[in-house]
Coordinates of C-alpha atoms in Angstrom, one line a residue:
M102 CA 118.9 143.4 268.3
A103 CA 120.5 144.9 265.1
E104 CA 124.2 145.7 265.3
L105 CA 124.9 149.4 265.2
D106 CA 127.1 150.4 262.3
I107 CA 129.4 152.8 264.1
G108 CA 132.9 153.8 263.0
R109 CA 134.8 153.3 259.7
H110 CA 137.6 151.0 258.5
C111 CA 141.2 152.2 257.9
V112 CA 141.8 152.2 254.1
V113 CA 145.4 150.9 254.5
E114 CA 145.2 147.5 252.6
D115 CA 147.0 145.4 255.2
C116 CA 145.2 147.1 258.2
K117 CA 141.5 147.6 257.6
Q118 CA 141.1 148.2 261.4
K119 CA 137.7 149.6 262.3
D120 CA 138.0 152.8 264.4
F121 CA 135.1 154.3 266.2
L122 CA 136.8 157.7 266.0
P123 CA 138.5 157.5 262.6
F124 CA 140.9 160.2 261.3
I125 CA 140.5 161.9 258.0
C126 CA 143.7 162.9 256.3
D127 CA 143.7 166.6 255.4
G128 CA 145.9 165.7 252.4
C129 CA 144.3 162.8 250.6
S130 CA 141.0 163.0 252.4
E131 CA 141.0 159.2 253.1
V132 CA 140.0 157.5 256.4
F133 CA 142.6 156.0 258.7
C134 CA 143.0 154.5 262.2
V135 CA 145.1 156.1 264.9
E136 CA 148.2 154.1 263.8
H137 CA 148.1 155.3 260.2
R138 CA 146.7 158.8 260.7
R139 CA 150.0 160.6 259.8
R140 CA 150.8 161.2 256.1
D141 CA 154.1 159.4 256.2
S142 CA 152.6 156.3 257.9
H143 CA 150.0 155.7 255.1
S144 CA 152.1 156.8 252.1
C145 CA 149.9 159.8 251.5
S146 CA 149.8 161.0 247.9
E147 CA 150.1 164.6 249.1
V148 CA 153.2 164.1 251.2
C149 CA 155.4 164.9 248.2
V150 CA 158.2 162.8 249.6
Q151 CA 159.9 161.5 246.5
K152 CA 162.7 158.9 246.4
E153 CA 165.5 158.9 243.9
T154 CA 167.9 156.0 243.3
V155 CA 171.5 157.0 242.7
K156 CA 174.8 155.1 242.5
C157 CA 177.0 155.4 245.6
G158 CA 180.4 153.8 244.9
G159 CA 179.0 150.8 243.1
N160 CA 176.1 150.5 245.5
T161 CA 172.5 151.7 245.1
C162 CA 171.4 154.5 247.5
T163 CA 168.1 156.2 248.0
S164 CA 167.9 160.0 248.2
Y165 CA 165.1 162.3 249.1
P166 CA 164.8 165.6 247.2
C167 CA 163.8 168.8 249.0
T168 CA 160.3 170.0 248.1
Y169 CA 161.0 173.7 248.8
H170 CA 160.5 175.7 245.6
G171 CA 163.8 176.4 243.8
C172 CA 165.9 174.0 246.0
N173 CA 167.8 171.1 244.5
G174 CA 169.0 169.7 247.9
K175 CA 168.8 166.0 248.7
E176 CA 169.1 164.0 251.8
L177 CA 169.9 160.3 252.3
L178 CA 167.2 160.1 255.0
P179 CA 163.7 161.6 254.9
V180 CA 163.4 164.9 256.8
V181 CA 159.6 165.5 257.1
C182 CA 158.1 168.6 258.7
S183 CA 155.9 167.5 261.6
H184 CA 153.4 170.4 260.7
C185 CA 152.9 170.3 257.0
E186 CA 154.4 166.7 256.7
K187 CA 156.4 167.6 253.5
H188 CA 160.0 166.6 252.9
F189 CA 162.8 169.1 253.0
C190 CA 166.6 169.2 253.1
L191 CA 168.4 170.1 256.3
A192 CA 168.7 173.8 255.3
H193 CA 164.9 174.1 254.9
R194 CA 163.7 171.7 257.7
H195 CA 162.5 174.5 260.0
Q196 CA 159.0 176.0 259.5
D197 CA 160.2 179.6 258.8
A198 CA 162.9 178.3 256.4
H199 CA 160.4 176.6 254.1
E200 CA 157.6 179.1 254.6
C201 CA 155.5 176.4 256.2
E202 CA 151.8 176.6 255.3
K203 CA 150.9 175.8 258.9
L204 CA 153.4 178.3 260.5
E205 CA 151.6 180.4 263.2
V206 CA 152.5 184.0 263.3
P207 CA 153.3 185.0 266.9
K208 CA 150.9 187.5 268.4
P209 CA 152.4 190.8 269.5
R210 CA 153.4 190.8 273.2
M211 CA 153.0 193.5 275.8
A212 CA 150.5 195.4 273.7
A213 CA 149.4 197.5 276.7
T214 CA 153.0 198.6 277.4
Q215 CA 153.5 199.5 273.7
Q216 CA 150.3 201.6 273.8
L217 CA 151.6 203.4 276.9
V218 CA 154.9 204.2 275.2
K219 CA 153.0 205.5 272.2
E220 CA 150.9 207.8 274.3
I221 CA 154.0 209.2 276.1
V222 CA 155.7 210.0 272.8
E223 CA 152.5 211.7 271.5
S224 CA 152.2 213.7 274.7
K225 CA 155.7 215.0 274.4
K226 CA 155.2 216.0 270.8
S227 CA 152.2 218.1 271.6
A228 CA 153.6 219.6 274.8
P229 CA 155.6 222.9 274.8
A230 CA 159.3 222.8 275.7
R231 CA 158.7 224.3 279.2
G232 CA 156.0 221.7 279.9
R233 CA 158.1 218.6 279.8
R234 CA 158.1 218.2 283.5
G235 CA 154.4 218.4 283.6
A236 CA 154.1 215.7 280.9
R237 CA 156.6 213.5 282.7
N238 CA 154.4 213.7 285.8
S239 CA 151.2 213.0 283.9
E240 CA 149.1 210.0 284.7
T241 CA 150.3 208.1 281.6
A242 CA 154.0 208.6 282.3
A243 CA 153.5 207.7 286.0
K244 CA 152.1 204.3 285.0
V245 CA 155.4 203.5 283.1
A246 CA 157.5 204.9 286.0
L247 CA 155.5 202.8 288.4
M248 CA 156.9 199.6 286.8
K249 CA 160.5 200.7 287.5
L250 CA 159.7 202.0 291.0
K251 CA 158.2 198.6 292.1
L252 CA 161.6 197.0 291.3
H253 CA 163.7 199.4 293.5
A254 CA 161.4 201.1 296.0
V255 CA 161.9 200.5 299.8
G256 CA 159.1 200.5 302.4
D257 CA 157.2 198.4 304.8
K258 CA 157.1 194.9 303.3
S259 CA 154.2 193.9 305.4
L260 CA 151.9 196.4 303.6
P261 CA 149.4 194.6 301.3
Q262 CA 150.1 195.3 297.6
T263 CA 146.6 196.9 297.2
E264 CA 147.5 199.6 299.8
R265 CA 150.9 200.6 298.5
T266 CA 151.5 203.9 296.8
Y267 CA 154.9 204.5 295.1
F268 CA 156.7 207.8 294.8
Q269 CA 160.1 209.0 293.7
V270 CA 160.8 211.2 296.7
F271 CA 163.1 214.1 295.9
L272 CA 165.0 214.9 299.1
P273 CA 166.0 218.4 300.6
K274 CA 168.6 220.3 298.7
G275 CA 172.2 220.2 300.0
G276 CA 172.1 216.5 300.9
T277 CA 174.3 213.8 299.4
E278 CA 171.3 211.8 298.0
K279 CA 169.1 213.5 295.4
S280 CA 166.1 211.2 295.5
K281 CA 164.8 207.9 296.9
P282 CA 162.1 205.5 295.6
I283 CA 159.7 204.7 298.5
F284 CA 156.3 203.2 298.9
F285 CA 153.8 204.2 301.5
C286 CA 150.4 203.1 302.8
S287 CA 147.7 205.0 300.9
K288 CA 145.7 205.3 304.1
W289 CA 148.5 207.2 306.0
S290 CA 148.3 210.9 306.7
V291 CA 150.8 213.2 305.0
G292 CA 152.4 213.7 308.4
K293 CA 153.1 210.0 308.8
V294 CA 154.4 209.9 305.2
V295 CA 156.9 212.7 306.1
D296 CA 158.1 210.9 309.3
Y297 CA 158.5 207.6 307.5
A298 CA 160.4 209.1 304.5
A299 CA 162.7 211.0 306.9
S300 CA 163.5 207.8 308.8
L301 CA 164.3 205.8 305.6
A302 CA 166.4 208.7 304.2
S303 CA 168.1 209.4 307.5
L304 CA 166.9 213.0 307.5
K305 CA 166.8 215.3 310.6
N306 CA 163.2 215.7 311.6
N307 CA 162.4 218.5 314.0
N308 CA 158.7 218.8 313.2
N309 CA 157.9 218.5 316.9
I310 CA 159.9 221.6 317.7
L311 CA 157.9 224.8 317.4
T312 CA 160.6 227.2 316.3
A313 CA 162.5 224.8 314.0
K314 CA 162.2 224.5 310.2
K315 CA 159.6 221.9 309.3
L316 CA 160.1 219.0 307.0
R317 CA 157.2 219.2 304.5
L318 CA 155.9 217.1 301.6
C319 CA 155.3 219.3 298.5
H320 CA 153.4 218.9 295.3
P321 CA 155.7 218.2 292.2
L322 CA 153.9 220.7 289.9
S323 CA 152.7 223.5 292.2
G324 CA 155.3 223.2 294.9
E325 CA 152.5 223.5 297.5
A326 CA 153.1 222.0 300.9
L327 CA 150.5 219.4 301.5
Q328 CA 148.4 219.6 304.6
M329 CA 149.9 217.3 307.3
D330 CA 146.5 215.9 308.4
S331 CA 145.3 215.0 304.9
T332 CA 145.6 211.4 303.7
L333 CA 147.7 210.2 300.8
E334 CA 144.7 208.5 299.4
S335 CA 142.8 211.8 299.2
W336 CA 145.6 213.4 297.1
V337 CA 145.8 210.4 294.7
S338 CA 142.1 210.6 294.1
N339 CA 142.1 214.4 293.8
T340 CA 140.6 215.4 290.4
E341 CA 142.1 218.9 290.1
C342 CA 145.7 218.5 291.1
P343 CA 146.4 214.9 292.0
L344 CA 149.5 213.0 293.0
Y345 CA 150.1 210.0 290.8
N346 CA 151.0 206.5 292.0
G347 CA 154.4 206.2 290.4
G348 CA 155.0 209.9 290.2
N349 CA 157.2 212.4 292.0
V350 CA 157.0 214.3 295.3
I351 CA 159.3 216.8 297.0
L352 CA 160.5 216.6 300.6
E353 CA 162.0 219.9 301.9
Y354 CA 162.7 221.9 305.0
L355 CA 160.4 225.0 305.1
D356 CA 160.0 227.9 307.5
N357 CA 156.8 227.9 309.6
D358 CA 155.2 230.7 307.5
C359 CA 156.3 229.2 304.1
K360 CA 153.5 227.7 301.9
G361 CA 155.8 225.6 299.7
V362 CA 158.8 225.5 297.4
D363 CA 159.2 228.1 294.7
D364 CA 161.2 226.4 292.0
V365 CA 160.1 222.7 291.6
N366 CA 162.2 222.3 288.4
S367 CA 165.4 222.8 290.4
Y368 CA 164.7 219.5 292.2
F369 CA 164.3 217.6 289.0
G370 CA 167.3 218.9 287.2
C371 CA 165.4 221.2 284.8
P372 CA 166.9 224.6 283.8

């Protein structure tokens, strides 16, 4: 049976080892074994590592000049870039310092976040001065606010992440605390949301007393008091006047015949 001619011999004179997976140098284009694959290990003609002999106090010393254009620096020991395999002085040893031909440009990070910020800036440019609060509660702005809310919001830790809806809850006027970040279950009714928020914020809740003022959850744009038997999920998915996950809601005491709060901007600090 004829012997298969597979692999190639290393071109280094005192090696000549046959390698079945030979390496081809991207500098001199010659074939090498695994031991001599690096440029500095086979004295590659493209390494550009030059030696100079100088006198050092009566003795002969070898120095290595930097190959970076315009640099006259020299080192007593070779400093070779592991990427382009060229020699440099200590000042130019890093890839960015010698403009390495194999330097990888880092890809931009958090492109999605940058796009969101850009959209917010654009929306504020196009919105009239009185519409800032509406822009701030837009879906795009709520996505950015949601990131911050997730860091500080309180709620039932046993709720699955997929069922959590986050709000900055603005509390009734006259209290010591202006607002509180809270997350709720999206499947809860508005009535249960009100009871849970009142408990976390230590608010008096007389919703079970017929003649007392009722604690109601109100829409941040219209001021409308939300129906107690409607679900949070239905308001988030509402197409006409939705609540946004990461947005604002208002909690306020209302008379039984009151349909909502009149001045929503007074809760958010707007004139």
